[in-house]
mmCIF file of C-alpha atoms in Angstrom:
data_model
loop_
_atom_site.group_PDB
_atom_site.id
_atom_site.type_symbol
_atom_site.label_atom_id
_atom_site.label_comp_id
_atom_site.label_asym_id
_atom_site.label_seq_id
_atom_site.Cartn_x
_atom_site.Cartn_y
_atom_site.Cartn_z
ATOM 1 C CA UNK A 1 -59.780 -64.273 -11.340
ATOM 2 C CA UNK A 2 -58.031 -61.717 -9.228
ATOM 3 C CA UNK A 3 -58.445 -58.174 -10.248
ATOM 4 C CA UNK A 4 -55.440 -56.190 -11.462
ATOM 5 C CA UNK A 5 -55.974 -52.500 -11.309
ATOM 6 C CA UNK A 6 -53.674 -50.427 -13.364
ATOM 7 C CA UNK A 7 -55.096 -47.355 -15.051
ATOM 8 C CA UNK A 8 -58.536 -48.505 -13.592
ATOM 9 C CA UNK A 9 -59.152 -51.577 -15.862
ATOM 10 C CA UNK A 10 -61.486 -54.436 -14.480
ATOM 11 C CA UNK A 11 -60.533 -57.815 -16.096
ATOM 12 C CA UNK A 12 -63.856 -59.543 -15.054
ATOM 13 C CA UNK A 13 -65.911 -57.332 -17.360
ATOM 14 C CA UNK A 14 -64.187 -57.879 -20.720
ATOM 15 C CA UNK A 15 -64.274 -60.669 -23.447
ATOM 16 C CA UNK A 16 -61.501 -63.004 -24.645
ATOM 17 C CA UNK A 17 -60.277 -60.671 -27.360
ATOM 18 C CA UNK A 18 -60.200 -57.913 -24.843
ATOM 19 C CA UNK A 19 -58.409 -60.273 -22.411
ATOM 20 C CA UNK A 20 -55.717 -60.989 -25.005
ATOM 21 C CA UNK A 21 -55.397 -57.332 -25.786
ATOM 22 C CA UNK A 22 -55.366 -56.634 -22.114
ATOM 23 C CA UNK A 23 -52.602 -59.209 -21.554
ATOM 24 C CA UNK A 24 -50.483 -57.428 -24.117
ATOM 25 C CA UNK A 25 -51.313 -54.119 -22.512
ATOM 26 C CA UNK A 26 -50.502 -55.488 -19.071
ATOM 27 C CA UNK A 27 -47.195 -56.752 -20.359
ATOM 28 C CA UNK A 28 -46.430 -53.294 -21.642
ATOM 29 C CA UNK A 29 -47.555 -51.775 -18.345
ATOM 30 C CA UNK A 30 -45.363 -54.155 -16.341
ATOM 31 C CA UNK A 31 -42.407 -53.339 -18.564
ATOM 32 C CA UNK A 32 -42.912 -49.632 -17.958
ATOM 33 C CA UNK A 33 -43.516 -50.165 -14.242
ATOM 34 C CA UNK A 34 -47.045 -48.729 -14.308
ATOM 35 C CA UNK A 35 -45.718 -45.236 -14.569
ATOM 36 C CA UNK A 36 -42.623 -45.880 -12.440
ATOM 37 C CA UNK A 37 -40.401 -44.556 -15.215
ATOM 38 C CA UNK A 38 -41.505 -41.114 -14.137
ATOM 39 C CA UNK A 39 -40.461 -41.975 -10.577
ATOM 40 C CA UNK A 40 -37.088 -43.285 -11.801
ATOM 41 C CA UNK A 41 -36.604 -40.104 -13.770
ATOM 42 C CA UNK A 42 -37.352 -38.071 -10.688
ATOM 43 C CA UNK A 43 -34.944 -40.217 -8.700
ATOM 44 C CA UNK A 44 -32.251 -39.688 -11.314
ATOM 45 C CA UNK A 45 -32.971 -35.989 -11.275
ATOM 46 C CA UNK A 46 -32.686 -35.970 -7.486
ATOM 47 C CA UNK A 47 -29.352 -37.763 -7.733
ATOM 48 C CA UNK A 48 -28.200 -35.303 -10.377
ATOM 49 C CA UNK A 49 -29.338 -32.406 -8.245
ATOM 50 C CA UNK A 50 -27.634 -33.941 -5.226
ATOM 51 C CA UNK A 51 -24.430 -34.210 -7.204
ATOM 52 C CA UNK A 52 -24.832 -30.617 -8.337
ATOM 53 C CA UNK A 53 -25.434 -29.584 -4.727
ATOM 54 C CA UNK A 54 -22.384 -31.539 -3.638
ATOM 55 C CA UNK A 55 -20.376 -29.857 -6.372
ATOM 56 C CA UNK A 56 -21.726 -26.521 -5.259
ATOM 57 C CA UNK A 57 -20.908 -27.358 -1.661
ATOM 58 C CA UNK A 58 -17.453 -28.438 -2.692
ATOM 59 C CA UNK A 59 -16.955 -25.152 -4.523
ATOM 60 C CA UNK A 60 -18.314 -23.302 -1.531
ATOM 61 C CA UNK A 61 -16.032 -25.237 0.772
ATOM 62 C CA UNK A 62 -13.060 -24.591 -1.474
ATOM 63 C CA UNK A 63 -13.919 -20.907 -1.529
ATOM 64 C CA UNK A 64 -14.273 -20.902 2.230
ATOM 65 C CA UNK A 65 -10.978 -22.715 2.607
ATOM 66 C CA UNK A 66 -9.374 -20.247 0.227
ATOM 67 C CA UNK A 67 -10.799 -17.356 2.236
ATOM 68 C CA UNK A 68 -9.610 -18.947 5.449
ATOM 69 C CA UNK A 69 -6.157 -19.429 3.982
ATOM 70 C CA UNK A 70 -6.156 -15.820 2.845
ATOM 71 C CA UNK A 71 -7.226 -14.709 6.276
ATOM 72 C CA UNK A 72 -4.491 -16.810 7.804
ATOM 73 C CA UNK A 73 -1.934 -15.376 5.409
ATOM 74 C CA UNK A 74 -3.039 -11.835 6.247
ATOM 75 C CA UNK A 75 -2.753 -12.605 9.941
ATOM 76 C CA UNK A 76 0.739 -14.026 9.419
ATOM 77 C CA UNK A 77 1.673 -11.035 7.294
ATOM 78 C CA UNK A 78 0.562 -8.578 9.950
ATOM 79 C CA UNK A 79 2.630 -10.410 12.532
ATOM 80 C CA UNK A 80 5.697 -10.684 10.325
ATOM 81 C CA UNK A 81 5.566 -7.111 9.087
ATOM 82 C CA UNK A 82 5.786 -5.801 12.615
ATOM 83 C CA UNK A 83 8.765 -7.946 13.410
ATOM 84 C CA UNK A 84 6.805 -9.972 15.929
ATOM 85 C CA UNK A 85 5.342 -6.853 17.513
ATOM 86 C CA UNK A 86 1.650 -6.246 16.900
ATOM 87 C CA UNK A 87 2.162 -2.522 16.646
ATOM 88 C CA UNK A 88 -1.086 -1.155 15.417
ATOM 89 C CA UNK A 89 -2.502 -4.444 14.182
ATOM 90 C CA UNK A 90 -5.384 -6.461 15.558
ATOM 91 C CA UNK A 91 -6.319 -9.584 13.630
ATOM 92 C CA UNK A 92 -9.855 -9.342 14.918
ATOM 93 C CA UNK A 93 -10.431 -5.704 14.008
ATOM 94 C CA UNK A 94 -11.042 -4.530 10.452
ATOM 95 C CA UNK A 95 -10.867 -0.852 11.310
ATOM 96 C CA UNK A 96 -7.400 -0.549 9.853
ATOM 97 C CA UNK A 97 -7.579 -2.932 6.896
ATOM 98 C CA UNK A 98 -7.041 -0.140 4.377
ATOM 99 C CA UNK A 99 -3.481 0.022 5.658
ATOM 100 C CA UNK A 100 -2.657 -3.303 4.049
ATOM 101 C CA UNK A 101 -5.102 -3.553 1.158
ATOM 102 C CA UNK A 102 -3.865 -2.189 -2.160
ATOM 103 C CA UNK A 103 -6.979 -3.480 -3.937
ATOM 104 C CA UNK A 104 -8.997 -0.688 -2.342
ATOM 105 C CA UNK A 105 -6.880 2.123 -3.790
ATOM 106 C CA UNK A 106 -9.283 2.867 -6.655
ATOM 107 C CA UNK A 107 -8.403 4.574 -9.931
ATOM 108 C CA UNK A 108 -8.538 8.196 -10.978
ATOM 109 C CA UNK A 109 -12.014 9.232 -12.108
ATOM 110 C CA UNK A 110 -10.753 11.749 -14.639
ATOM 111 C CA UNK A 111 -7.391 12.447 -16.228
ATOM 112 C CA UNK A 112 -5.503 15.207 -14.432
ATOM 113 C CA UNK A 113 -7.280 14.518 -11.150
ATOM 114 C CA UNK A 114 -6.468 12.274 -8.203
ATOM 115 C CA UNK A 115 -10.119 12.090 -7.151
ATOM 116 C CA UNK A 116 -11.260 8.504 -6.682
ATOM 117 C CA UNK A 117 -7.899 7.275 -5.404
ATOM 118 C CA UNK A 118 -7.744 6.514 -1.667
ATOM 119 C CA UNK A 119 -10.369 9.120 -0.914
ATOM 120 C CA UNK A 120 -11.712 7.113 2.018
ATOM 121 C CA UNK A 121 -8.511 5.876 3.642
ATOM 122 C CA UNK A 122 -9.002 5.626 7.392
ATOM 123 C CA UNK A 123 -6.969 3.969 10.109
ATOM 124 C CA UNK A 124 -7.409 3.873 13.857
ATOM 125 C CA UNK A 125 -5.656 1.241 15.932
ATOM 126 C CA UNK A 126 -3.580 1.052 19.061
ATOM 127 C CA UNK A 127 0.168 0.789 18.489
ATOM 128 C CA UNK A 128 1.648 -1.242 21.316
ATOM 129 C CA UNK A 129 5.292 -0.650 20.411
ATOM 130 C CA UNK A 130 7.174 0.075 23.615
ATOM 131 C CA UNK A 131 8.018 3.610 22.495
ATOM 132 C CA UNK A 132 4.523 4.421 21.249
ATOM 133 C CA UNK A 133 1.705 3.008 23.400
ATOM 134 C CA UNK A 134 -0.894 5.177 21.694
ATOM 135 C CA UNK A 135 -3.603 4.940 19.036
ATOM 136 C CA UNK A 136 -2.580 5.790 15.496
ATOM 137 C CA UNK A 137 -5.294 7.841 13.775
ATOM 138 C CA UNK A 138 -5.329 8.903 10.132
ATOM 139 C CA UNK A 139 -8.351 9.955 8.100
ATOM 140 C CA UNK A 140 -8.054 10.961 4.430
ATOM 141 C CA UNK A 141 -11.077 12.228 2.526
ATOM 142 C CA UNK A 142 -11.874 14.052 -0.702
ATOM 143 C CA UNK A 143 -14.299 16.937 -0.873
ATOM 144 C CA UNK A 144 -14.789 19.449 -3.651
ATOM 145 C CA UNK A 145 -11.327 20.206 -5.010
ATOM 146 C CA UNK A 146 -9.301 19.137 -1.969
ATOM 147 C CA UNK A 147 -7.857 16.005 -0.420
ATOM 148 C CA UNK A 148 -7.886 16.395 3.338
ATOM 149 C CA UNK A 149 -5.976 14.684 6.123
ATOM 150 C CA UNK A 150 -6.793 14.711 9.797
ATOM 151 C CA UNK A 151 -4.321 12.687 11.872
ATOM 152 C CA UNK A 152 -2.383 12.574 15.108
ATOM 153 C CA UNK A 153 1.065 11.709 13.688
ATOM 154 C CA UNK A 154 1.335 8.409 15.559
ATOM 155 C CA UNK A 155 2.856 5.688 13.331
ATOM 156 C CA UNK A 156 0.924 2.469 12.652
ATOM 157 C CA UNK A 157 3.946 0.150 12.739
ATOM 158 C CA UNK A 158 6.702 -0.927 15.094
ATOM 159 C CA UNK A 159 9.304 1.735 15.826
ATOM 160 C CA UNK A 160 12.764 1.889 17.305
ATOM 161 C CA UNK A 161 13.437 2.949 20.867
ATOM 162 C CA UNK A 162 12.731 6.601 21.645
ATOM 163 C CA UNK A 163 14.181 8.433 23.436
ATOM 164 C CA UNK A 164 17.615 7.003 22.629
ATOM 165 C CA UNK A 165 21.167 8.192 23.152
ATOM 166 C CA UNK A 166 21.246 10.126 19.881
ATOM 167 C CA UNK A 167 17.621 11.250 19.904
ATOM 168 C CA UNK A 168 16.296 12.419 23.287
ATOM 169 C CA UNK A 169 12.713 13.004 22.141
ATOM 170 C CA UNK A 170 9.556 11.022 22.936
ATOM 171 C CA UNK A 171 6.946 10.108 20.332
ATOM 172 C CA UNK A 172 3.735 11.959 21.095
ATOM 173 C CA UNK A 173 0.547 13.016 19.362
ATOM 174 C CA UNK A 174 0.607 16.082 17.151
ATOM 175 C CA UNK A 175 -2.248 17.833 15.430
ATOM 176 C CA UNK A 176 -2.157 17.150 11.694
ATOM 177 C CA UNK A 177 -4.743 18.917 9.562
ATOM 178 C CA UNK A 178 -3.843 19.626 5.949
ATOM 179 C CA UNK A 179 -5.529 19.916 2.554
ATOM 180 C CA UNK A 180 -3.919 19.161 -0.817
ATOM 181 C CA UNK A 181 -5.398 19.799 -4.232
ATOM 182 C CA UNK A 182 -7.164 16.998 -6.135
ATOM 183 C CA UNK A 183 -6.073 18.528 -9.449
ATOM 184 C CA UNK A 184 -2.289 18.938 -9.176
ATOM 185 C CA UNK A 185 -0.538 20.924 -11.891
ATOM 186 C CA UNK A 186 3.101 20.262 -12.748
ATOM 187 C CA UNK A 187 5.343 23.260 -13.291
ATOM 188 C CA UNK A 188 8.944 23.730 -14.403
ATOM 189 C CA UNK A 189 9.851 25.110 -10.979
ATOM 190 C CA UNK A 190 11.175 23.028 -8.112
ATOM 191 C CA UNK A 191 9.942 24.328 -4.753
ATOM 192 C CA UNK A 192 12.111 23.222 -1.830
ATOM 193 C CA UNK A 193 10.185 22.200 1.292
ATOM 194 C CA UNK A 194 11.002 20.738 4.689
ATOM 195 C CA UNK A 195 11.693 22.113 8.142
ATOM 196 C CA UNK A 196 10.101 25.545 8.703
ATOM 197 C CA UNK A 197 8.983 25.606 5.050
ATOM 198 C CA UNK A 198 6.570 22.760 5.759
ATOM 199 C CA UNK A 199 6.406 19.046 5.105
ATOM 200 C CA UNK A 200 7.079 17.820 1.589
ATOM 201 C CA UNK A 201 4.178 15.442 2.096
ATOM 202 C CA UNK A 202 2.559 12.860 4.364
ATOM 203 C CA UNK A 203 2.544 9.103 4.324
ATOM 204 C CA UNK A 204 -0.959 7.590 4.433
ATOM 205 C CA UNK A 205 -0.581 6.843 8.129
ATOM 206 C CA UNK A 206 -0.430 10.583 8.824
ATOM 207 C CA UNK A 207 3.317 10.693 9.516
ATOM 208 C CA UNK A 208 5.262 13.620 8.070
ATOM 209 C CA UNK A 209 7.956 13.403 5.380
ATOM 210 C CA UNK A 210 10.869 15.714 6.238
ATOM 211 C CA UNK A 211 14.104 14.442 4.727
ATOM 212 C CA UNK A 212 16.487 17.281 5.623
ATOM 213 C CA UNK A 213 17.958 17.891 9.073
ATOM 214 C CA UNK A 214 18.791 20.917 11.228
ATOM 215 C CA UNK A 215 22.329 19.637 11.724
ATOM 216 C CA UNK A 216 25.308 21.439 10.224
ATOM 217 C CA UNK A 217 29.047 22.114 10.428
ATOM 218 C CA UNK A 218 31.110 25.217 9.850
ATOM 219 C CA UNK A 219 33.777 25.299 7.135
ATOM 220 C CA UNK A 220 36.475 24.019 9.459
ATOM 221 C CA UNK A 221 34.398 21.058 10.567
ATOM 222 C CA UNK A 222 35.443 21.754 14.154
ATOM 223 C CA UNK A 223 32.078 23.215 15.105
ATOM 224 C CA UNK A 224 29.152 20.957 14.307
ATOM 225 C CA UNK A 225 25.696 20.701 15.815
ATOM 226 C CA UNK A 226 22.704 18.465 15.123
ATOM 227 C CA UNK A 227 20.341 21.362 15.810
ATOM 228 C CA UNK A 228 20.120 24.997 14.835
ATOM 229 C CA UNK A 229 21.279 24.683 11.226
ATOM 230 C CA UNK A 230 23.773 27.531 11.604
ATOM 231 C CA UNK A 231 26.746 26.166 9.617
ATOM 232 C CA UNK A 232 27.326 26.184 5.871
ATOM 233 C CA UNK A 233 27.400 22.403 5.553
ATOM 234 C CA UNK A 234 24.089 20.622 6.110
ATOM 235 C CA UNK A 235 24.441 17.188 7.678
ATOM 236 C CA UNK A 236 22.489 14.303 6.169
ATOM 237 C CA UNK A 237 20.515 11.970 8.438
ATOM 238 C CA UNK A 238 21.128 8.925 6.228
ATOM 239 C CA UNK A 239 23.993 7.545 4.154
ATOM 240 C CA UNK A 240 26.810 8.726 6.409
ATOM 241 C CA UNK A 241 28.535 7.419 9.521
ATOM 242 C CA UNK A 242 30.040 10.548 11.055
ATOM 243 C CA UNK A 243 26.903 11.660 12.889
ATOM 244 C CA UNK A 244 24.116 9.728 14.571
ATOM 245 C CA UNK A 245 20.605 11.126 14.479
ATOM 246 C CA UNK A 246 19.099 8.154 16.278
ATOM 247 C CA UNK A 247 16.975 7.000 13.329
ATOM 248 C CA UNK A 248 15.254 3.610 13.511
ATOM 249 C CA UNK A 249 14.766 0.869 10.928
ATOM 250 C CA UNK A 250 12.033 2.968 9.318
ATOM 251 C CA UNK A 251 14.555 5.756 8.632
ATOM 252 C CA UNK A 252 12.650 7.929 11.069
ATOM 253 C CA UNK A 253 13.197 9.675 14.368
ATOM 254 C CA UNK A 254 11.485 12.225 16.606
ATOM 255 C CA UNK A 255 11.526 16.010 16.636
ATOM 256 C CA UNK A 256 11.474 17.994 19.903
ATOM 257 C CA UNK A 257 7.699 18.496 19.678
ATOM 258 C CA UNK A 258 7.178 14.718 19.571
ATOM 259 C CA UNK A 259 6.701 14.457 15.799
ATOM 260 C CA UNK A 260 7.803 11.078 14.513
ATOM 261 C CA UNK A 261 8.827 11.711 10.877
ATOM 262 C CA UNK A 262 10.523 9.991 7.951
ATOM 263 C CA UNK A 263 13.874 10.883 6.408
ATOM 264 C CA UNK A 264 13.814 7.930 4.044
ATOM 265 C CA UNK A 265 12.063 4.712 3.101
ATOM 266 C CA UNK A 266 9.268 4.011 5.664
ATOM 267 C CA UNK A 267 9.969 0.290 5.764
ATOM 268 C CA UNK A 268 7.421 -0.674 8.422
ATOM 269 C CA UNK A 269 4.580 1.057 6.637
ATOM 270 C CA UNK A 270 5.593 -0.350 3.242
ATOM 271 C CA UNK A 271 5.534 -3.860 4.703
ATOM 272 C CA UNK A 272 1.962 -3.284 5.868
ATOM 273 C CA UNK A 273 0.872 -1.865 2.514
ATOM 274 C CA UNK A 274 2.544 -4.266 0.091
ATOM 275 C CA UNK A 275 2.975 -7.381 2.235
ATOM 276 C CA UNK A 276 6.729 -6.970 1.609
ATOM 277 C CA UNK A 277 6.234 -7.974 -2.034
ATOM 278 C CA UNK A 278 7.756 -6.366 -5.115
ATOM 279 C CA UNK A 279 4.917 -4.049 -6.055
ATOM 280 C CA UNK A 280 4.257 -0.482 -7.123
ATOM 281 C CA UNK A 281 2.938 0.787 -3.816
ATOM 282 C CA UNK A 282 1.299 4.161 -3.275
ATOM 283 C CA UNK A 283 2.344 5.281 0.209
ATOM 284 C CA UNK A 284 1.396 8.939 0.459
ATOM 285 C CA UNK A 285 0.718 12.344 -1.060
ATOM 286 C CA UNK A 286 3.104 15.219 -1.679
ATOM 287 C CA UNK A 287 2.322 18.815 -0.719
ATOM 288 C CA UNK A 288 1.486 19.655 -4.337
ATOM 289 C CA UNK A 289 -1.132 16.882 -4.512
ATOM 290 C CA UNK A 290 0.840 14.358 -6.561
ATOM 291 C CA UNK A 291 1.158 10.742 -5.311
ATOM 292 C CA UNK A 292 4.243 9.199 -3.740
ATOM 293 C CA UNK A 293 5.320 5.601 -4.413
ATOM 294 C CA UNK A 294 7.833 3.403 -2.612
ATOM 295 C CA UNK A 295 10.934 1.999 -4.258
ATOM 296 C CA UNK A 296 9.459 0.234 -7.313
ATOM 297 C CA UNK A 297 8.259 1.636 -10.630
ATOM 298 C CA UNK A 298 7.803 0.345 -14.160
ATOM 299 C CA UNK A 299 11.058 -0.076 -16.082
ATOM 300 C CA UNK A 300 9.277 1.653 -18.984
ATOM 301 C CA UNK A 301 7.489 4.625 -17.455
ATOM 302 C CA UNK A 302 4.783 4.530 -20.125
ATOM 303 C CA UNK A 303 4.165 0.764 -20.107
ATOM 304 C CA UNK A 304 2.289 -0.894 -17.236
ATOM 305 C CA UNK A 305 3.227 -4.301 -18.671
ATOM 306 C CA UNK A 306 6.951 -3.667 -18.276
ATOM 307 C CA UNK A 307 8.879 -5.159 -15.380
ATOM 308 C CA UNK A 308 9.102 -3.434 -12.042
ATOM 309 C CA UNK A 309 12.500 -2.129 -10.983
ATOM 310 C CA UNK A 310 13.918 -0.253 -8.012
ATOM 311 C CA UNK A 311 13.982 3.423 -8.945
ATOM 312 C CA UNK A 312 17.292 5.255 -8.705
ATOM 313 C CA UNK A 313 17.686 8.900 -7.839
ATOM 314 C CA UNK A 314 19.679 11.056 -10.242
ATOM 315 C CA UNK A 315 22.113 12.533 -7.724
ATOM 316 C CA UNK A 316 25.842 11.899 -7.782
ATOM 317 C CA UNK A 317 28.677 12.835 -5.446
ATOM 318 C CA UNK A 318 30.411 16.010 -6.573
ATOM 319 C CA UNK A 319 33.658 15.562 -8.471
ATOM 320 C CA UNK A 320 35.094 18.955 -7.610
ATOM 321 C CA UNK A 321 35.135 19.329 -3.845
ATOM 322 C CA UNK A 322 34.974 22.879 -2.522
ATOM 323 C CA UNK A 323 38.095 24.103 -0.758
ATOM 324 C CA UNK A 324 35.812 25.481 1.964
ATOM 325 C CA UNK A 325 34.416 22.062 2.790
ATOM 326 C CA UNK A 326 35.453 20.305 5.992
ATOM 327 C CA UNK A 327 38.159 17.732 5.271
ATOM 328 C CA UNK A 328 36.996 14.608 3.421
ATOM 329 C CA UNK A 329 39.458 12.619 5.502
ATOM 330 C CA UNK A 330 37.327 13.466 8.522
ATOM 331 C CA UNK A 331 33.887 13.648 6.940
ATOM 332 C CA UNK A 332 33.599 11.391 3.889
ATOM 333 C CA UNK A 333 31.788 12.612 0.794
ATOM 334 C CA UNK A 334 28.083 12.086 1.276
ATOM 335 C CA UNK A 335 28.057 13.433 4.814
ATOM 336 C CA UNK A 336 26.623 16.796 3.752
ATOM 337 C CA UNK A 337 23.763 17.692 1.440
ATOM 338 C CA UNK A 338 26.189 19.893 -0.515
ATOM 339 C CA UNK A 339 28.189 16.773 -1.410
ATOM 340 C CA UNK A 340 25.460 15.749 -3.815
ATOM 341 C CA UNK A 341 24.566 17.233 -7.180
ATOM 342 C CA UNK A 342 21.731 16.481 -9.546
ATOM 343 C CA UNK A 343 22.912 14.945 -12.817
ATOM 344 C CA UNK A 344 20.019 14.673 -15.264
ATOM 345 C CA UNK A 345 19.749 11.231 -16.814
ATOM 346 C CA UNK A 346 22.110 9.544 -14.370
ATOM 347 C CA UNK A 347 19.145 7.837 -12.706
ATOM 348 C CA UNK A 348 15.450 7.344 -13.294
ATOM 349 C CA UNK A 349 14.106 10.473 -11.636
ATOM 350 C CA UNK A 350 14.279 14.253 -11.734
ATOM 351 C CA UNK A 351 15.712 16.623 -9.118
ATOM 352 C CA UNK A 352 12.614 16.152 -6.926
ATOM 353 C CA UNK A 353 12.782 12.343 -7.158
ATOM 354 C CA UNK A 354 9.789 12.285 -9.502
ATOM 355 C CA UNK A 355 8.806 11.433 -13.047
ATOM 356 C CA UNK A 356 5.760 11.203 -15.300
ATOM 357 C CA UNK A 357 4.391 7.754 -16.077
ATOM 358 C CA UNK A 358 1.579 5.271 -15.667
ATOM 359 C CA UNK A 359 0.785 3.695 -12.307
ATOM 360 C CA UNK A 360 -1.849 1.168 -11.171
ATOM 361 C CA UNK A 361 -4.048 3.993 -9.876
ATOM 362 C CA UNK A 362 -3.379 6.319 -12.813
ATOM 363 C CA UNK A 363 -3.414 4.209 -15.998
ATOM 364 C CA UNK A 364 -3.438 7.348 -18.153
ATOM 365 C CA UNK A 365 -0.253 8.554 -16.507
ATOM 366 C CA UNK A 366 0.560 11.164 -13.876
ATOM 367 C CA UNK A 367 3.567 12.923 -12.425
ATOM 368 C CA UNK A 368 4.550 11.147 -9.213
ATOM 369 C CA UNK A 369 7.352 10.874 -6.653
ATOM 370 C CA UNK A 370 9.363 8.000 -5.189
ATOM 371 C CA UNK A 371 10.994 7.068 -1.940
ATOM 372 C CA UNK A 372 14.308 5.538 -3.027
ATOM 373 C CA UNK A 373 17.178 3.610 -1.500
ATOM 374 C CA UNK A 374 19.565 6.091 -3.115
ATOM 375 C CA UNK A 375 19.997 9.793 -2.428
ATOM 376 C CA UNK A 376 17.869 11.884 -1.857
ATOM 377 C CA UNK A 377 15.840 8.999 -0.265
ATOM 378 C CA UNK A 378 12.676 11.121 -0.168
ATOM 379 C CA UNK A 379 11.880 14.142 -2.295
ATOM 380 C CA UNK A 380 13.277 17.402 -0.939
ATOM 381 C CA UNK A 381 11.263 19.549 -3.342
ATOM 382 C CA UNK A 382 8.009 19.407 -5.332
ATOM 383 C CA UNK A 383 7.384 20.232 -8.986
ATOM 384 C CA UNK A 384 3.665 20.920 -8.722
ATOM 385 C CA UNK A 385 2.023 24.279 -8.206
ATOM 386 C CA UNK A 386 1.596 25.159 -4.530
#
């Protein structure tokens, strides 16, 4: 009789009863595969693990694909936002990603303070716009009680042509070094800034906000100049067609010292920051330390769940025109700053284009300013303590 070894039994050394018992045992062993059930279990487990691995790989692949799609979208966005001109964008360089990444803004660490919000915003990239051809540098940091900016005033987006017929100045680097408080305090006093009184604030890219102009006319309207500010009637850069200050699509132009600066909505920068979407977008800081947002705010200032709407300034054209004003038949109402008057409650904002309310970065609420499509376009004054 041949020997069958399974669990080390020798069939030649046992009696008939044992043989019968052994036959039954062998049958059982054959049915169970001599321990192969353990092997099958392992095989099943391997298959299960393989499926789990495949699922994991699929998830990983989907994540990778999602990341790739996101990367592609960002690349497309950077191209589109510059109008086909890679002004200050390099898809292979992350050194300026803060410029288009609202998720990195952070939130205020304590109520009444702006510390923790964009305290490490840095940007340094070459702007290859024809009228720029220079590196845009901006470095914001927070230390102690101050928010500090060191920049060179070069924009990080495409610009118009400078010099141009109405603006003979060339964009050039300027030394920007300022410090704003991290604990701004709102007052009941509106402090007018701009021109020789200093910038009302800076956009994150280090470009100055200076909404007024040095242009003016005398009472007759026969003597007007875009420089000097010697007449009684101050000419507006935006919203009128009688005078051309050579502003570009970013509502900006260049001062004699080479300072590119904004008179109104900085469209190119907003496109980089918000991907041209309807969003509450923090774009800069005012001289009193309060934040500045672009265009959109919550319809209910105290409710972050309310819909976003385009903020409206609260200025209206004067109803009673001064007899000393140059003729409205020559210079339509809205040409001069004096044509506008603040009417509380006629819009969403106060006389400095600001209001108190919640924002994504300040969920407990804070006083903040807006760039608007309506007059005064950018704040001309600040309400915080200087």
